[in-house]
mmCIF file of C-alpha atoms and ligand atoms in Angstrom:
data_model
loop_
_atom_site.group_PDB
_atom_site.id
_atom_site.type_symbol
_atom_site.label_atom_id
_atom_site.label_comp_id
_atom_site.label_asym_id
_atom_site.label_seq_id
_atom_site.Cartn_x
_atom_site.Cartn_y
_atom_site.Cartn_z
ATOM 1 C CA MET A 1 -29.306 34.074 -16.194
ATOM 2 C CA LEU A 2 -28.086 36.136 -13.058
ATOM 3 C CA VAL A 3 -27.676 34.344 -9.935
ATOM 4 C CA LEU A 4 -27.215 35.195 -6.311
ATOM 5 C CA GLY A 5 -23.683 33.765 -5.072
ATOM 6 C CA ILE A 6 -23.258 32.648 -0.990
ATOM 7 C CA GLU A 7 -19.895 31.922 0.136
ATOM 8 C CA THR A 8 -19.281 31.402 4.298
ATOM 9 C CA SER A 9 -17.827 28.198 4.873
ATOM 10 C CA CYS A 10 -14.196 29.393 6.409
ATOM 11 C CA ASP A 11 -13.203 33.288 6.900
ATOM 12 C CA GLU A 12 -14.268 34.591 3.794
ATOM 13 C CA THR A 13 -17.674 36.051 3.858
ATOM 14 C CA ALA A 14 -18.597 36.795 0.383
ATOM 15 C CA ALA A 15 -21.165 37.366 -2.300
ATOM 16 C CA ALA A 16 -21.360 37.527 -6.024
ATOM 17 C CA VAL A 17 -23.889 38.079 -8.901
ATOM 18 C CA VAL A 18 -22.793 36.452 -12.106
ATOM 19 C CA SER A 19 -24.499 35.859 -15.393
ATOM 20 C CA ASP A 20 -24.837 32.617 -18.002
ATOM 21 C CA ARG A 21 -22.754 34.390 -20.071
ATOM 22 C CA ARG A 22 -19.861 34.824 -17.759
ATOM 23 C CA GLU A 23 -20.248 38.336 -16.860
ATOM 24 C CA ILE A 24 -19.071 38.803 -13.123
ATOM 25 C CA LEU A 25 -22.289 41.365 -12.132
ATOM 26 C CA ALA A 26 -20.559 42.370 -8.775
ATOM 27 C CA ASP A 27 -17.818 39.646 -7.013
ATOM 28 C CA LEU A 28 -17.469 41.036 -3.017
ATOM 29 C CA VAL A 29 -15.093 39.659 -0.240
ATOM 30 C CA PHE A 30 -14.870 40.575 2.951
ATOM 31 C CA SER A 31 -12.071 38.798 4.701
ATOM 32 C CA GLN A 32 -11.921 38.281 8.635
ATOM 33 C CA THR A 33 -8.112 37.742 8.562
ATOM 34 C CA ALA A 34 -7.688 40.413 10.902
ATOM 35 C CA LEU A 35 -10.810 39.780 12.033
ATOM 36 C CA HIS A 36 -8.924 36.281 13.574
ATOM 37 C CA ALA A 37 -5.889 37.719 13.965
ATOM 38 C CA PRO A 38 -5.163 38.618 18.088
ATOM 39 C CA TYR A 39 -6.675 35.070 18.387
ATOM 40 C CA GLY A 40 -4.099 33.941 16.171
ATOM 41 C CA GLY A 41 -6.443 31.569 14.319
ATOM 42 C CA ILE A 42 -9.963 31.160 13.156
ATOM 43 C CA VAL A 43 -11.900 30.124 16.343
ATOM 44 C CA PRO A 44 -15.553 28.490 14.307
ATOM 45 C CA GLU A 45 -17.648 30.189 16.534
ATOM 46 C CA ASN A 46 -16.264 33.421 15.784
ATOM 47 C CA THR A 47 -16.353 32.589 11.949
ATOM 48 C CA ALA A 48 -20.465 32.013 12.512
ATOM 49 C CA ARG A 49 -20.782 35.214 14.457
ATOM 50 C CA ALA A 50 -18.194 37.441 11.619
ATOM 51 C CA HIS A 51 -20.530 35.971 8.700
ATOM 52 C CA LEU A 52 -23.792 36.744 10.814
ATOM 53 C CA ASP A 53 -22.787 40.276 11.177
ATOM 54 C CA HIS A 54 -21.275 40.928 6.938
ATOM 55 C CA LEU A 55 -23.636 38.606 5.277
ATOM 56 C CA ASP A 56 -27.059 40.186 4.620
ATOM 57 C CA SER A 57 -25.556 44.333 3.448
ATOM 58 C CA LEU A 58 -22.522 42.302 1.709
ATOM 59 C CA ILE A 59 -25.020 40.707 0.048
ATOM 60 C CA LEU A 60 -27.128 43.929 -0.795
ATOM 61 C CA GLU A 61 -24.259 46.052 -1.882
ATOM 62 C CA ALA A 62 -23.590 42.676 -4.013
ATOM 63 C CA MET A 63 -26.634 43.340 -6.097
ATOM 64 C CA ALA A 64 -26.713 47.210 -5.552
ATOM 65 C CA ARG A 65 -23.324 46.918 -7.242
ATOM 66 C CA ALA A 66 -24.792 44.465 -10.545
ATOM 67 C CA GLN A 67 -27.561 47.228 -10.716
ATOM 68 C CA ILE A 68 -30.867 44.349 -10.422
ATOM 69 C CA GLY A 69 -33.319 43.857 -7.812
ATOM 70 C CA PHE A 70 -34.526 40.807 -5.894
ATOM 71 C CA ALA A 71 -36.465 40.473 -8.935
ATOM 72 C CA ASP A 72 -34.379 39.974 -11.775
ATOM 73 C CA LEU A 73 -32.410 36.615 -10.215
ATOM 74 C CA ASP A 74 -32.868 33.430 -11.677
ATOM 75 C CA GLY A 75 -31.605 31.475 -8.217
ATOM 76 C CA VAL A 76 -29.959 31.705 -5.293
ATOM 77 C CA ALA A 77 -26.427 29.564 -4.862
ATOM 78 C CA ALA A 78 -24.731 29.032 -1.214
ATOM 79 C CA THR A 79 -21.969 26.990 -0.187
ATOM 80 C CA ALA A 80 -23.341 24.317 1.734
ATOM 81 C CA GLY A 81 -19.890 21.666 2.511
ATOM 82 C CA PRO A 82 -17.385 21.617 3.067
ATOM 83 C CA GLY A 83 -16.467 23.595 6.020
ATOM 84 C CA LEU A 84 -17.414 25.015 9.277
ATOM 85 C CA ILE A 85 -20.764 24.053 10.310
ATOM 86 C CA GLY A 86 -21.146 27.510 11.934
ATOM 87 C CA GLY A 87 -20.791 29.997 8.800
ATOM 88 C CA LEU A 88 -21.845 26.986 6.779
ATOM 89 C CA LEU A 89 -25.750 27.581 8.609
ATOM 90 C CA VAL A 90 -25.592 31.038 8.266
ATOM 91 C CA GLY A 91 -24.754 31.243 3.898
ATOM 92 C CA VAL A 92 -26.982 28.571 3.449
ATOM 93 C CA MET A 93 -30.135 29.888 6.228
ATOM 94 C CA THR A 94 -29.827 33.086 4.099
ATOM 95 C CA GLY A 95 -29.703 31.611 0.778
ATOM 96 C CA LYS A 96 -32.753 29.020 1.500
ATOM 97 C CA THR A 97 -34.460 32.133 2.863
ATOM 98 C CA ILE A 98 -34.249 34.810 0.137
ATOM 99 C CA ALA A 99 -35.005 31.773 -1.857
ATOM 100 C CA LEU A 100 -38.094 30.990 -0.153
ATOM 101 C CA THR A 101 -39.274 34.359 -0.297
ATOM 102 C CA ARG A 102 -38.314 35.188 -3.918
ATOM 103 C CA ASN A 103 -39.436 32.198 -4.874
ATOM 104 C CA LEU A 104 -36.410 30.870 -6.343
ATOM 105 C CA PRO A 105 -34.753 27.378 -6.690
ATOM 106 C CA PHE A 106 -31.960 27.359 -4.186
ATOM 107 C CA ILE A 107 -28.744 25.554 -4.961
ATOM 108 C CA ALA A 108 -26.709 23.818 -2.152
ATOM 109 C CA VAL A 109 -22.870 23.947 -4.041
ATOM 110 C CA ASN A 110 -20.186 22.305 -3.031
ATOM 111 C CA HIS A 111 -16.933 24.517 -2.296
ATOM 112 C CA LEU A 112 -14.975 22.418 -3.837
ATOM 113 C CA GLU A 113 -16.807 21.750 -7.199
ATOM 114 C CA GLY A 114 -17.150 26.091 -6.767
ATOM 115 C CA HIS A 115 -13.304 25.836 -6.970
ATOM 116 C CA ALA A 116 -13.101 22.534 -9.514
ATOM 117 C CA LEU A 117 -15.804 25.191 -12.012
ATOM 118 C CA SER A 118 -13.850 27.700 -11.205
ATOM 119 C CA PRO A 119 -12.075 27.969 -14.504
ATOM 120 C CA ARG A 120 -15.231 27.618 -16.755
ATOM 121 C CA LEU A 121 -16.539 30.734 -15.704
ATOM 122 C CA VAL A 122 -12.956 33.021 -17.035
ATOM 123 C CA ALA A 123 -12.118 30.120 -20.078
ATOM 124 C CA ASP A 124 -14.041 27.234 -22.456
ATOM 125 C CA ILE A 125 -12.908 24.102 -20.968
ATOM 126 C CA ALA A 126 -14.571 21.017 -22.295
ATOM 127 C CA PHE A 127 -14.673 17.909 -19.605
ATOM 128 C CA PRO A 128 -13.151 15.678 -19.249
ATOM 129 C CA TYR A 129 -10.072 17.978 -17.701
ATOM 130 C CA LEU A 130 -7.602 16.825 -15.374
ATOM 131 C CA LEU A 131 -7.716 19.206 -12.168
ATOM 132 C CA LEU A 132 -5.037 20.340 -9.724
ATOM 133 C CA LEU A 133 -7.203 21.201 -6.265
ATOM 134 C CA VAL A 134 -4.648 23.421 -4.079
ATOM 135 C CA SER A 135 -5.506 25.120 -1.206
ATOM 136 C CA GLY A 136 -6.090 25.971 2.419
ATOM 137 C CA GLY A 137 -8.026 22.708 3.063
ATOM 138 C CA HIS A 138 -7.435 20.643 0.047
ATOM 139 C CA CYS A 139 -4.454 19.051 -2.045
ATOM 140 C CA GLN A 140 -6.254 16.446 -4.823
ATOM 141 C CA LEU A 141 -5.989 15.984 -8.749
ATOM 142 C CA LEU A 142 -9.336 14.629 -9.792
ATOM 143 C CA VAL A 143 -10.665 14.118 -13.059
ATOM 144 C CA ALA A 144 -13.365 16.789 -13.840
ATOM 145 C CA GLU A 145 -15.965 14.144 -15.728
ATOM 146 C CA ALA A 146 -19.293 16.588 -15.398
ATOM 147 C CA VAL A 147 -21.032 18.523 -13.563
ATOM 148 C CA GLY A 148 -21.062 16.601 -10.322
ATOM 149 C CA ARG A 149 -19.099 14.227 -11.334
ATOM 150 C CA TYR A 150 -15.620 13.627 -10.037
ATOM 151 C CA ARG A 151 -13.122 10.840 -10.167
ATOM 152 C CA ARG A 152 -10.155 11.874 -7.409
ATOM 153 C CA LEU A 153 -6.556 10.031 -8.547
ATOM 154 C CA GLY A 154 -5.415 11.711 -5.555
ATOM 155 C CA THR A 155 -5.162 13.226 -1.810
ATOM 156 C CA THR A 156 -2.733 14.131 0.661
ATOM 157 C CA ILE A 157 -2.180 11.997 3.293
ATOM 158 C CA ASP A 158 -0.831 14.482 6.020
ATOM 159 C CA ASP A 159 -1.604 18.187 5.048
ATOM 160 C CA ALA A 160 -3.250 20.223 2.529
ATOM 161 C CA VAL A 161 -0.648 22.166 0.332
ATOM 162 C CA GLY A 162 -1.863 25.886 1.545
ATOM 163 C CA GLU A 163 -1.954 24.330 5.304
ATOM 164 C CA ALA A 164 1.498 24.295 4.956
ATOM 165 C CA PHE A 165 2.139 27.383 2.690
ATOM 166 C CA ASP A 166 0.674 28.323 6.305
ATOM 167 C CA LYS A 167 2.444 26.581 8.589
ATOM 168 C CA ALA A 168 5.424 27.481 7.069
ATOM 169 C CA ALA A 169 5.338 30.803 7.169
ATOM 170 C CA LYS A 170 3.963 30.743 10.880
ATOM 171 C CA MET A 171 7.839 29.111 11.497
ATOM 172 C CA MET A 172 9.150 32.101 9.099
ATOM 173 C CA GLY A 173 7.538 34.654 11.504
ATOM 174 C CA LEU A 174 5.548 35.769 8.226
ATOM 175 C CA GLY A 175 1.781 36.568 8.826
ATOM 176 C CA TYR A 176 -1.550 34.703 8.040
ATOM 177 C CA PRO A 177 -2.161 33.197 4.943
ATOM 178 C CA GLY A 178 1.280 32.452 4.710
ATOM 179 C CA GLY A 179 1.034 31.314 0.513
ATOM 180 C CA PRO A 180 1.366 35.815 -0.464
ATOM 181 C CA GLU A 181 4.053 36.467 2.288
ATOM 182 C CA ILE A 182 5.990 32.856 1.164
ATOM 183 C CA GLU A 183 5.745 34.048 -2.734
ATOM 184 C CA ARG A 184 6.779 37.335 -1.953
ATOM 185 C CA LEU A 185 9.585 36.708 0.320
ATOM 186 C CA ALA A 186 10.327 33.686 -2.705
ATOM 187 C CA ALA A 187 11.685 36.451 -5.417
ATOM 188 C CA SER A 188 14.653 37.716 -4.294
ATOM 189 C CA GLY A 189 15.523 34.021 -2.469
ATOM 190 C CA ASN A 190 17.919 30.958 -3.530
ATOM 191 C CA PRO A 191 15.886 28.105 -4.094
ATOM 192 C CA LYS A 192 18.828 25.909 -4.050
ATOM 193 C CA ARG A 193 20.275 27.237 -0.369
ATOM 194 C CA PHE A 194 18.534 24.601 1.689
ATOM 195 C CA ASP A 195 17.937 21.128 0.513
ATOM 196 C CA LEU A 196 14.866 19.679 1.352
ATOM 197 C CA PRO A 197 13.163 17.369 1.067
ATOM 198 C CA ARG A 198 10.424 16.044 -1.753
ATOM 199 C CA PRO A 199 8.238 13.594 -0.368
ATOM 200 C CA MET A 200 5.976 11.168 -2.207
ATOM 201 C CA ILE A 201 8.012 11.743 -5.478
ATOM 202 C CA GLY A 202 9.136 9.010 -7.804
ATOM 203 C CA THR A 203 6.408 6.831 -6.144
ATOM 204 C CA GLU A 204 3.854 6.258 -7.819
ATOM 205 C CA GLY A 205 0.264 7.218 -7.817
ATOM 206 C CA CYS A 206 -0.786 11.434 -7.091
ATOM 207 C CA HIS A 207 -1.246 10.884 -3.346
ATOM 208 C CA PHE A 208 0.738 14.018 -1.483
ATOM 209 C CA SER A 209 2.202 14.187 1.824
ATOM 210 C CA PHE A 210 3.781 17.540 3.307
ATOM 211 C CA SER A 211 4.554 16.948 6.905
ATOM 212 C CA GLY A 212 8.608 15.413 6.064
ATOM 213 C CA LEU A 213 8.700 19.280 4.668
ATOM 214 C CA LYS A 214 7.327 20.951 7.169
ATOM 215 C CA THR A 215 9.309 19.456 9.859
ATOM 216 C CA ALA A 216 12.335 20.075 7.816
ATOM 217 C CA LEU A 217 12.108 23.516 7.487
ATOM 218 C CA ARG A 218 11.740 23.579 10.798
ATOM 219 C CA ARG A 219 15.217 22.469 11.536
ATOM 220 C CA LYS A 220 16.789 24.932 9.002
ATOM 221 C CA ILE A 221 15.634 27.347 11.177
ATOM 222 C CA ALA A 222 16.300 25.650 13.900
ATOM 223 C CA ALA A 223 19.951 25.517 12.720
ATOM 224 C CA LEU A 224 20.155 28.777 11.329
ATOM 225 C CA PRO A 225 21.544 31.594 14.155
ATOM 226 C CA ASN A 226 19.575 34.737 13.527
ATOM 227 C CA PRO A 227 16.583 33.442 10.777
ATOM 228 C CA TRP A 228 15.062 36.962 10.560
ATOM 229 C CA GLU A 229 17.816 37.858 8.752
ATOM 230 C CA PRO A 230 16.181 38.913 5.535
ATOM 231 C CA GLN A 231 18.509 37.653 3.108
ATOM 232 C CA ASP A 232 17.989 34.180 5.441
ATOM 233 C CA ARG A 233 14.176 34.554 5.524
ATOM 234 C CA ALA A 234 13.627 34.874 1.805
ATOM 235 C CA ASP A 235 15.815 31.611 1.015
ATOM 236 C CA LEU A 236 14.312 29.995 3.095
ATOM 237 C CA ALA A 237 11.124 30.969 1.146
ATOM 238 C CA ALA A 238 12.018 30.300 -1.855
ATOM 239 C CA SER A 239 13.534 26.510 -0.551
ATOM 240 C CA PHE A 240 10.348 25.809 0.516
ATOM 241 C CA GLN A 241 8.348 27.307 -2.312
ATOM 242 C CA ALA A 242 10.592 24.451 -4.960
ATOM 243 C CA ALA A 243 10.146 22.109 -2.931
ATOM 244 C CA VAL A 244 6.291 22.141 -3.444
ATOM 245 C CA GLY A 245 6.985 22.542 -6.629
ATOM 246 C CA ASP A 246 8.828 19.671 -7.221
ATOM 247 C CA VAL A 247 6.665 17.356 -5.533
ATOM 248 C CA LEU A 248 3.113 19.118 -7.766
ATOM 249 C CA VAL A 249 4.937 18.711 -11.180
ATOM 250 C CA ASP A 250 6.086 15.089 -9.961
ATOM 251 C CA ARG A 251 2.096 13.972 -8.705
ATOM 252 C CA THR A 252 0.883 16.137 -11.749
ATOM 253 C CA ARG A 253 3.240 14.319 -14.462
ATOM 254 C CA ASN A 254 1.420 10.892 -12.642
ATOM 255 C CA ALA A 255 -2.068 12.015 -12.783
ATOM 256 C CA ILE A 256 -1.869 12.634 -16.131
ATOM 257 C CA SER A 257 -0.448 9.535 -17.362
ATOM 258 C CA THR A 258 -3.565 7.947 -16.141
ATOM 259 C CA PHE A 259 -5.709 10.965 -17.617
ATOM 260 C CA ARG A 260 -4.613 9.584 -20.705
ATOM 261 C CA ARG A 261 -5.521 6.104 -20.159
ATOM 262 C CA LEU A 262 -8.464 7.042 -18.456
ATOM 263 C CA HIS A 263 -9.523 9.685 -21.689
ATOM 264 C CA PRO A 264 -7.426 10.120 -24.783
ATOM 265 C CA LYS A 265 -8.937 12.049 -25.520
ATOM 266 C CA GLY A 266 -8.927 14.522 -22.746
ATOM 267 C CA ASP A 267 -6.849 17.432 -23.796
ATOM 268 C CA SER A 268 -6.956 20.778 -20.443
ATOM 269 C CA PHE A 269 -5.500 20.920 -17.118
ATOM 270 C CA VAL A 270 -6.360 22.709 -14.578
ATOM 271 C CA VAL A 271 -4.725 24.445 -11.576
ATOM 272 C CA ALA A 272 -8.028 26.061 -9.246
ATOM 273 C CA GLY A 273 -7.637 26.854 -5.627
ATOM 274 C CA GLY A 274 -6.382 28.997 -3.663
ATOM 275 C CA VAL A 275 -2.513 28.056 -3.879
ATOM 276 C CA ALA A 276 -3.061 28.272 -7.643
ATOM 277 C CA ALA A 277 -2.717 31.712 -7.197
ATOM 278 C CA ASN A 278 0.842 31.746 -7.216
ATOM 279 C CA GLN A 279 2.691 32.242 -10.364
ATOM 280 C CA THR A 280 5.864 30.290 -9.595
ATOM 281 C CA LEU A 281 4.093 27.398 -9.117
ATOM 282 C CA ARG A 282 1.336 28.032 -12.152
ATOM 283 C CA THR A 283 4.500 28.486 -14.073
ATOM 284 C CA ARG A 284 6.251 25.290 -13.554
ATOM 285 C CA LEU A 285 3.154 23.255 -14.040
ATOM 286 C CA GLU A 286 2.323 25.873 -16.636
ATOM 287 C CA ALA A 287 5.786 24.265 -18.659
ATOM 288 C CA LEU A 288 4.592 20.485 -17.633
ATOM 289 C CA CYS A 289 1.447 20.815 -19.634
ATOM 290 C CA ALA A 290 3.320 22.178 -22.417
ATOM 291 C CA ASP A 291 5.987 19.431 -22.296
ATOM 292 C CA ARG A 292 2.806 17.075 -22.012
ATOM 293 C CA ASP A 293 0.825 18.490 -24.722
ATOM 294 C CA LEU A 294 -1.387 18.699 -22.983
ATOM 295 C CA ARG A 295 -4.342 22.890 -22.138
ATOM 296 C CA PHE A 296 -2.697 24.065 -19.158
ATOM 297 C CA ALA A 297 -5.624 26.782 -17.303
ATOM 298 C CA ALA A 298 -6.082 28.669 -14.238
ATOM 299 C CA PRO A 299 -8.456 30.653 -13.422
ATOM 300 C CA PRO A 300 -7.135 34.621 -12.880
ATOM 301 C CA GLN A 301 -6.121 35.098 -9.696
ATOM 302 C CA ARG A 302 -9.083 36.926 -7.925
ATOM 303 C CA ILE A 303 -10.917 33.781 -8.594
ATOM 304 C CA CYS A 304 -8.311 31.023 -7.566
ATOM 305 C CA THR A 305 -8.733 31.994 -3.517
ATOM 306 C CA ASP A 306 -12.006 32.170 -2.013
ATOM 307 C CA ASN A 307 -14.834 34.632 -3.091
ATOM 308 C CA ALA A 308 -18.161 33.960 -4.111
ATOM 309 C CA ALA A 309 -18.509 34.616 -8.475
ATOM 310 C CA MET A 310 -17.396 30.536 -8.379
ATOM 311 C CA ILE A 311 -20.096 29.431 -6.286
ATOM 312 C CA ALA A 312 -22.750 31.555 -8.179
ATOM 313 C CA TRP A 313 -21.051 29.299 -11.650
ATOM 314 C CA ALA A 314 -21.300 26.922 -10.052
ATOM 315 C CA GLY A 315 -25.257 27.440 -9.533
ATOM 316 C CA ILE A 316 -25.728 28.341 -13.139
ATOM 317 C CA GLU A 317 -23.957 25.438 -13.964
ATOM 318 C CA ARG A 318 -26.362 23.200 -11.883
ATOM 319 C CA LEU A 319 -29.482 25.245 -12.949
ATOM 320 C CA LYS A 320 -28.855 24.847 -16.326
ATOM 321 C CA LEU A 321 -28.800 21.070 -16.056
ATOM 322 C CA GLY A 322 -31.982 21.392 -13.821
ATOM 323 C CA LEU A 323 -30.779 20.300 -10.990
ATOM 324 C CA SER A 324 -31.764 22.665 -7.515
ATOM 325 C CA ASP A 325 -32.210 21.711 -4.529
ATOM 326 C CA PRO A 326 -34.926 21.160 -1.761
ATOM 327 C CA LEU A 327 -35.505 23.583 1.267
ATOM 328 C CA ASP A 328 -34.825 21.459 3.807
ATOM 329 C CA PHE A 329 -30.793 20.745 2.345
ATOM 330 C CA ALA A 330 -28.521 19.935 5.278
ATOM 331 C CA PRO A 331 -25.019 21.434 5.108
ATOM 332 C CA LYS A 332 -22.546 18.777 5.357
ATOM 333 C CA PRO A 333 -19.186 19.666 7.097
ATOM 334 C CA ARG A 334 -17.520 16.741 5.225
ATOM 335 C CA TRP A 335 -19.096 16.294 1.981
ATOM 336 C CA PRO A 336 -16.264 14.382 -0.872
ATOM 337 C CA LEU A 337 -15.990 15.628 -4.425
ATOM 338 C CA ASP A 338 -15.413 11.821 -4.636
ATOM 339 C CA PRO A 339 -17.526 9.826 -2.293
ATOM 340 C CA THR A 340 -16.252 6.316 -3.764
ATOM 341 C CA ALA A 341 -12.629 7.245 -3.366
ATOM 342 C CA PRO A 342 -10.361 4.359 -1.545
ATOM 343 C CA PRO A 343 -8.642 5.989 1.346
ATOM 344 C CA ALA A 344 -5.265 7.321 0.375
ATOM 345 C CA VAL A 345 -2.764 4.861 3.084
ATOM 346 C CA GLY A 346 -1.770 6.908 5.986
ATOM 347 C CA ALA A 347 -3.833 8.714 9.287
ATOM 348 C CA GLY A 348 -5.344 12.065 8.879
ATOM 349 C CA ILE A 349 -6.734 12.148 5.752
ATOM 350 C CA LYS A 350 -8.688 14.370 4.031
ATOM 351 C CA ALA A 351 -10.952 13.508 1.846
HETATM 352 O O1 LIG B 401 -8.917 28.528 -1.580
HETATM 353 P P1 LIG B 401 -8.497 29.385 -0.485
HETATM 354 O O2 LIG B 401 -8.589 30.930 -0.522
HETATM 355 O O3 LIG B 401 -9.271 28.960 0.744
HETATM 356 C C1 LIG B 401 -9.016 27.751 1.638
HETATM 357 O O4 LIG B 401 -10.485 26.985 0.261
HETATM 358 O O5 LIG B 401 -8.932 26.886 1.901
HETATM 359 O O6 LIG B 401 -7.134 28.618 0.094
HETATM 360 C C2 LIG B 401 -6.463 29.630 0.567
HETATM 361 C C3 LIG B 401 -5.014 28.684 1.077
HETATM 362 C C4 LIG B 401 -4.383 29.855 1.889
HETATM 363 O O7 LIG B 401 -3.422 28.353 3.025
HETATM 364 C C5 LIG B 401 -2.799 30.441 1.187
HETATM 365 O O8 LIG B 401 -1.959 29.802 1.911
HETATM 366 C C6 LIG B 401 -2.807 29.472 -0.134
HETATM 367 O O9 LIG B 401 -4.240 29.372 -0.710
HETATM 368 N N1 LIG B 401 -2.664 30.610 -0.682
HETATM 369 C C7 LIG B 401 -1.007 30.610 -1.616
HETATM 370 C C8 LIG B 401 -1.197 32.252 -2.196
HETATM 371 N N2 LIG B 401 -2.070 32.841 -2.219
HETATM 372 C C9 LIG B 401 -3.058 32.205 -1.244
HETATM 373 N N3 LIG B 401 -0.246 29.951 -1.693
HETATM 374 C C10 LIG B 401 0.936 29.816 -2.512
HETATM 375 N N4 LIG B 401 0.562 31.061 -2.708
HETATM 376 C C11 LIG B 401 -0.366 32.131 -3.373
HETATM 377 N N5 LIG B 401 0.606 32.783 -3.771
HETATM 378 ZN ZN1 LIG B 402 -11.921 27.029 -0.752
#
């Protein structure tokens, strides 16, 4: 089974061809970062236009690299939410058009499910598993019970963790995306130099909060005579990353207890999403799993940040279960994995 995957939910235009035997025949990502840099951030209208400009040729190139024709495909999967509506419309309309003209099934993929199932693209990981989904827009602990069935244990009550990395990097005068920059600097920094808060640590449950950490970092920077002094900046990055690591480990520890209660036989923990590309955070979570006798899994870095291979794979998982979507499926800017989850306490909750 061969599926074309399309990803346009944020600022990466991506197309990939993947087989049900886990072969990634093509995996192309066009990052719009440079395009948006002059505007100091993402302008939704500009992202949608950029997707429109690049998606067609990217799909053709993916098909050429995979050395297949459209007639060889068994389905077309496109991210249909959550995300910016302009980009989603571009991807979904393109996917539907290919499906319609080639008489192929169309699969509307939830971007978060793409991340959630991504470890299964590279390894045998059976349901149920505990999932930490950490990206620029989301920070959640979930139990993945089956394709299409997720139980949310916790979410952020303010910023997503990737967003916190990005904002911290901006405060430190670093570029976007901030996560990789902070990780690079942190490698030569002292994680104990700056005393930063660890929001929510020690409290019950699995919710997250990062806004206090961000504010504390801003104060530390303001108190420095020359914050761009290389060692100061490296120490700030290392201290910030260490605080984030402590929060993720603490919240995940609680989630492991709940997971064990819900699924005594569940044996795997998975971390996915852009922030899962961070090697220091991975190592810390891996150590926690070793301590708790859980198998640890994380997709390779390339599959952590936004890509279309994970979307194609989510399409394959759904197709294998006989699931596909009608051509009038409307993209959903907001599309929680667990619509039944009660809201987290506090304002500005991300589902
Ligand atoms: O999954 P993703 O590509 O897009 C969303 O769905 O949001 O995640 C992007 C986020 C950005 O906030 C970026 O700063 C963060 O992932 N990120 C990292 C690293 N690489 C990417 N955060 C920490 N360390 C990294 N190495
Ligand atoms: Zn993502």
